[in-house]
Short mmCIF file of C-alpha atoms and ligand atoms in Angstrom, two decimals:
data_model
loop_
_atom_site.label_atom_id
_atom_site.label_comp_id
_atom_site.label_asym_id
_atom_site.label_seq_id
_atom_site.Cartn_x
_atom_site.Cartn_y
_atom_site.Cartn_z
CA UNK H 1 89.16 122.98 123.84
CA UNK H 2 90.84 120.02 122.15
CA UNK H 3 94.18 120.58 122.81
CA UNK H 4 93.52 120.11 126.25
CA UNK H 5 92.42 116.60 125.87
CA UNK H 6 94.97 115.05 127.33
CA UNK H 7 93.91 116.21 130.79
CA UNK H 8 91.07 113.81 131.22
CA UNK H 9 93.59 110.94 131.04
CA UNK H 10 95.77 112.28 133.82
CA UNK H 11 92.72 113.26 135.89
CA UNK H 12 91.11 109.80 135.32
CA UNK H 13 93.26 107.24 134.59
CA UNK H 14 91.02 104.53 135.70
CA UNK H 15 88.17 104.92 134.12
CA UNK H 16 89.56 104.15 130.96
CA UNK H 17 89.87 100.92 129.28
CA UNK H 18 93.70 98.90 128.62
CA UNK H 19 93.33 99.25 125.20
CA UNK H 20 93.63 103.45 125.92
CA UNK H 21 95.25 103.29 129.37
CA UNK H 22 98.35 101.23 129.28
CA UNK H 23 99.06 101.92 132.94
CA UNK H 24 99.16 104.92 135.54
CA UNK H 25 100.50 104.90 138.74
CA UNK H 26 100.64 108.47 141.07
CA UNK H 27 103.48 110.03 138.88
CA UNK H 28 102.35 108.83 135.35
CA UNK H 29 99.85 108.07 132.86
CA UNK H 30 100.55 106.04 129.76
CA UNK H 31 98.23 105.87 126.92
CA UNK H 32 98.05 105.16 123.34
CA UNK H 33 97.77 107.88 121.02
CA UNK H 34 94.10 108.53 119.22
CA UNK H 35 95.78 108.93 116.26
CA UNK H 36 98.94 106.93 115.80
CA UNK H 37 101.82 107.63 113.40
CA UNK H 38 102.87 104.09 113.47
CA UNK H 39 102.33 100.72 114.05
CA UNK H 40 102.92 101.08 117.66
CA UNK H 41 102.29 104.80 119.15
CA UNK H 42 102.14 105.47 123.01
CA UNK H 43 102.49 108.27 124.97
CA UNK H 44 104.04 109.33 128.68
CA UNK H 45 101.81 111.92 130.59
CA UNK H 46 103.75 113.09 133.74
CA UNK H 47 100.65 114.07 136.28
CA UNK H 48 102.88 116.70 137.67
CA UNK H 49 100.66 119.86 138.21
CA UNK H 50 103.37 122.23 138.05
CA UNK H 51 104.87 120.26 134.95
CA UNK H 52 101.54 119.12 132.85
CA UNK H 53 100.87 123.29 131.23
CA UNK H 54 104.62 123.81 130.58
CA UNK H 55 106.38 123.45 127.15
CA UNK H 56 108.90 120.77 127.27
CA UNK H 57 111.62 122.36 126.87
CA UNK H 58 110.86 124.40 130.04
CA UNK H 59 109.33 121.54 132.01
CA UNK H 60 112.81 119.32 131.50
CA UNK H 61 115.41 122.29 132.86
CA UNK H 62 114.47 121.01 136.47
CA UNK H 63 117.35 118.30 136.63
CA UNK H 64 115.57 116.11 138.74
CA UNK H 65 112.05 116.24 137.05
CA UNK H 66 114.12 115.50 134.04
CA UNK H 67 115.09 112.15 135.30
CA UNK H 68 111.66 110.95 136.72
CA UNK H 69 110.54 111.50 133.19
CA UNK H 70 113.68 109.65 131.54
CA UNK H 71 112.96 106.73 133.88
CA UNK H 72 109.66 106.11 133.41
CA UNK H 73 110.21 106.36 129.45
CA UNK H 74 112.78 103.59 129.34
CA UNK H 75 109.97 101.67 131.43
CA UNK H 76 107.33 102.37 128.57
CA UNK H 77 110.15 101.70 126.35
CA UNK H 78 110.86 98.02 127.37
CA UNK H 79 107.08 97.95 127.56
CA UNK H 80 106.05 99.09 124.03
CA UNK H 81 109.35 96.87 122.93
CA UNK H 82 107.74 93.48 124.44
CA UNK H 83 104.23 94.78 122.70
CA UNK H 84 106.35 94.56 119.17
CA UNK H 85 107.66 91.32 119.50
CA UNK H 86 104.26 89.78 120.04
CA UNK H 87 103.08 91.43 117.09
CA UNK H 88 106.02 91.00 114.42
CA UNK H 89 108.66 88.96 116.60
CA UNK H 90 107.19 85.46 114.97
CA UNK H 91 108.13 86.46 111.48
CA UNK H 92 111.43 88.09 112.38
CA UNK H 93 114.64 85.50 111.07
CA UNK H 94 116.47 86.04 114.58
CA UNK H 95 113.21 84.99 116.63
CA UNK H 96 113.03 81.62 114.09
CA UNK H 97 116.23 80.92 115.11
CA UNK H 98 116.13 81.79 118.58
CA UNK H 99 112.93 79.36 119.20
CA UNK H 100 114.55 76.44 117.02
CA UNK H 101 117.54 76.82 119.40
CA UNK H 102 115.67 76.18 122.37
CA UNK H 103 114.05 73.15 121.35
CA UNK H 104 116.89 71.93 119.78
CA UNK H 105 118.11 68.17 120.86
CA UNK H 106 121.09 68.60 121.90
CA UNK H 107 120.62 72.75 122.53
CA UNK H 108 123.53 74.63 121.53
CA UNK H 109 125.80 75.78 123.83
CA UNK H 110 124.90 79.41 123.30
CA UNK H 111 120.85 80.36 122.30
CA UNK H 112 120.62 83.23 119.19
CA UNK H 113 119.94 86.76 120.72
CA UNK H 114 115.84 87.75 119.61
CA UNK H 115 115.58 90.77 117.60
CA UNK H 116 116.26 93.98 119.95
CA UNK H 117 113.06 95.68 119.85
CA UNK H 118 113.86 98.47 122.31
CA UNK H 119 115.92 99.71 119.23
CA UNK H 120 112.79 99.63 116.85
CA UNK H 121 111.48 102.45 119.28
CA UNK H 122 112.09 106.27 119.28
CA UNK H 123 111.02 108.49 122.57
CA UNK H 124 111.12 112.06 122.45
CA UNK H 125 108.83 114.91 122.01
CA UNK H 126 107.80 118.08 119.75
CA UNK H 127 109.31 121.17 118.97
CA UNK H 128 106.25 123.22 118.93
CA UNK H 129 103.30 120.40 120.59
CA UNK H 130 99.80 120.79 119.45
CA UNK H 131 98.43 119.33 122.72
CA UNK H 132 99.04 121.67 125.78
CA UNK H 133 99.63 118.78 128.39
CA UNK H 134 103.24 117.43 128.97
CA UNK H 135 104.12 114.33 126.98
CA UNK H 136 106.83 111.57 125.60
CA UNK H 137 106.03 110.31 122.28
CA UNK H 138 107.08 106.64 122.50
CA UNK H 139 106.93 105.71 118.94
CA UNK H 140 107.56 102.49 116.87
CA UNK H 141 110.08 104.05 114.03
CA UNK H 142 108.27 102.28 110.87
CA UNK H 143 106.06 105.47 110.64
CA UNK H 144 103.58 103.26 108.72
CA UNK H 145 99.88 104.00 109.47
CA UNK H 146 96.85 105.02 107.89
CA UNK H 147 96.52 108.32 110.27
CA UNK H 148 99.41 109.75 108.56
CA UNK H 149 98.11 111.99 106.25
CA UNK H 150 99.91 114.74 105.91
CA UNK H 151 103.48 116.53 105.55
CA UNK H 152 103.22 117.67 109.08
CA UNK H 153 102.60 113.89 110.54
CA UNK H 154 105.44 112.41 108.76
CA UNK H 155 108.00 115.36 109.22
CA UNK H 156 107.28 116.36 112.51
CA UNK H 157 109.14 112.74 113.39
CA UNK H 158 111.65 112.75 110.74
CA UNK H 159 113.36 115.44 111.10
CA UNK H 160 114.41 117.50 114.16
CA UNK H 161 111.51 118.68 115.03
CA UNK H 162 111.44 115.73 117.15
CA UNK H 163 113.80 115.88 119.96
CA UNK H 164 114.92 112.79 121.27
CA UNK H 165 114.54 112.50 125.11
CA UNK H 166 117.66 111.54 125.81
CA UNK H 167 118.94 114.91 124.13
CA UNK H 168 117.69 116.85 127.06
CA UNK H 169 119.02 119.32 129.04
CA UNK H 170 119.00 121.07 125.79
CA UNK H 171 122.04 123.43 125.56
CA UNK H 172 120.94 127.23 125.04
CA UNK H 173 122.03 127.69 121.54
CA UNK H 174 120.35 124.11 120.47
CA UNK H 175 118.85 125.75 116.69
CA UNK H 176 116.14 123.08 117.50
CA UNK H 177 114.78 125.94 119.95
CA UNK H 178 113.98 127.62 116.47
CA UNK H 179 112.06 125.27 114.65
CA UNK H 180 109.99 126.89 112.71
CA UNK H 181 112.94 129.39 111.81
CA UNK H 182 114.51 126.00 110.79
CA UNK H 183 111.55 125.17 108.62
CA UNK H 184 111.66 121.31 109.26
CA UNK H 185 108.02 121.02 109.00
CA UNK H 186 108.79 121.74 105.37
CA UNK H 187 111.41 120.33 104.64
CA UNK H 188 111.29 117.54 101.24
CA UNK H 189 110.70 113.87 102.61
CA UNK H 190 113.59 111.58 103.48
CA UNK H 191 112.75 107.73 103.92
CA UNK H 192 113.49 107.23 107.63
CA UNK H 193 114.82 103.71 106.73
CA UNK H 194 117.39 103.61 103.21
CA UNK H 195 117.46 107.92 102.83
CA UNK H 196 115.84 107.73 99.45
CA UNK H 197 113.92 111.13 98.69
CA UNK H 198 110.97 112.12 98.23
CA UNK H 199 110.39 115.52 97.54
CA UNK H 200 107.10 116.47 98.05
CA UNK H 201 105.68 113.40 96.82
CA UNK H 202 103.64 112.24 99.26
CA UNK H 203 102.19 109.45 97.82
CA UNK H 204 104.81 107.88 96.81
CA UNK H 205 106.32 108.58 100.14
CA UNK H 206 103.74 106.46 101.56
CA UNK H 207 103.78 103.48 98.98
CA UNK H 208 107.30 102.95 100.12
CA UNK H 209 106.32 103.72 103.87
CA UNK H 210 104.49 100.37 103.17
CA UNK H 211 107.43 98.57 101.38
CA UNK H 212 109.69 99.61 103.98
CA UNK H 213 107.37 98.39 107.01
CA UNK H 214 107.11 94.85 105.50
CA UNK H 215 110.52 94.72 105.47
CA UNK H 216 111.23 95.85 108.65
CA UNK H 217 108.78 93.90 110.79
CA UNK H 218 110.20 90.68 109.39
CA UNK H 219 114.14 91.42 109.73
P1 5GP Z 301 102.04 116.72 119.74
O1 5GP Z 301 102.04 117.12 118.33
O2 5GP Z 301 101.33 117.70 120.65
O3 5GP Z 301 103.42 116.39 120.24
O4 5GP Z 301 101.27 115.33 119.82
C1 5GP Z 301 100.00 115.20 120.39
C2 5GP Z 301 99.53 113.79 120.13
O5 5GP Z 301 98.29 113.58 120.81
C3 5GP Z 301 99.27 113.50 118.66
O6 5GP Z 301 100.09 112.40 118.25
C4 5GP Z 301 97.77 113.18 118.59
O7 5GP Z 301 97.48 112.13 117.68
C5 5GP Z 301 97.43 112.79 120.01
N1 5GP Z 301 96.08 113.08 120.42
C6 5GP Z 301 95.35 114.18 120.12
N2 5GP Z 301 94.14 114.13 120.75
C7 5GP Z 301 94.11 112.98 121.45
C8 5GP Z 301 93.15 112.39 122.32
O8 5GP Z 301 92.07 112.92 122.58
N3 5GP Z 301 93.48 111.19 122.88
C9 5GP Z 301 94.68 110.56 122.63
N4 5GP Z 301 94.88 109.39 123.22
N5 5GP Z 301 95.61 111.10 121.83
C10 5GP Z 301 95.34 112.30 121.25
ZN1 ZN Z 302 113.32 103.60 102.23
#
């Protein structure tokens, strides 16, 4: 059914184009997501056959699976990072300065950092997924896209219904192993960027979405 349409990327990497497939080697298959939540949505399929069918939260309590999986999502990380600053990095302030720097006559004795795009980017996964393989949201945090529609979309990454990679092993009383009893799919909206709420307005939710992402791609 469709929630099992993530196999056919782990099954056949290859015969998929860049523009799905970012890359796959034995362990791992990275792809961009059909429907992406933000500017910049990709997502880490560990080809593990004991791994791929369990939830999660299950499939990260083996310590050393765990850190396979962190590794290779710092690697998408830096990846999906270097894919941002080709997109937005020419209107950013920092990256102006940085590339007036180095052409500057006599160059300064220290070049401006670039913008830190690694921190632009959030990695973790679901409470409850909807698609039955194993993955690692790696997500671009503007949240600004025309495929997010609903409540769900926007909540299920804004509040803790998404659970940071980096947050696992999970302790045993973690509430987010109650999620729905925690009702964050539900919850009012809260602009990931300046806190302002929302309520259950969605629409304006997503007119500011849009103020907010011009903003942020050029800071
Ligand atoms: P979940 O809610 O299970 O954590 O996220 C599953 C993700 O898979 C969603 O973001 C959804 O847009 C994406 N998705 C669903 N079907 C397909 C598909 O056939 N191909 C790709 N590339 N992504 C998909
Ligand atoms: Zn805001």
């Amino acid at each position: 059914g469709p929630r099992d349409a993530l196999g056919a990327y782990i099954a056949k990497p290859e015969t998929y184009p860049s523009s799905v497939v970012v890359y796959h080697n034995t362990d791992f298959v990275a792809i961009h997501d059909m429907f992406p939540k933000s500017s910049l949505h990709l997502l880490l399929l560990p080809r593990d056959s004991s791994k791929t069918r369990l939830h999660p939260f299950d499939a990260f309590e083996d310590a050393e699976f765990l850190t396979k999986v962190k590794a290779e999502v710092r690697k998408l990380r830096t990846h999906a990072a270097a894919e941002l600053r080709r997109k937005y990095g020419k209107d950013s302030e920092q990256e102006r300065a940085r590339q007036e720097a180095l052409i500057a006559d006599p160059p300064p004795d220290e070049l401006p950092a670039g913008r830190d795009w690694e921190k632009e980017i959030v990695c973790g996964v679901h409470a409850v997924p909807s698609m039955n393989h194993l993955h690692v949201h790696v997500i671009a945090v503007d949240r600004y896209s025309e495929r997010l529609k609903h409540r769900k979309h926007y909540n299920s990454f804004s509040t803790p219904f998404f659970v940071p990679i980096d947050d696992f092993p999970l302790a045993l009383d973690d509430v987010r192993r109650h999620p729905t009893q925690e009702g964050y799919l539900k919850r009012d909206f809260v602009c990931w960027r300046c806190g302002e709420g929302f309520g259950n307005k969605f629409v304006q939710l997503k007119e500011h979405l849009k103020q907010e992402f011009e903003e942020w791609k050029r800071l």
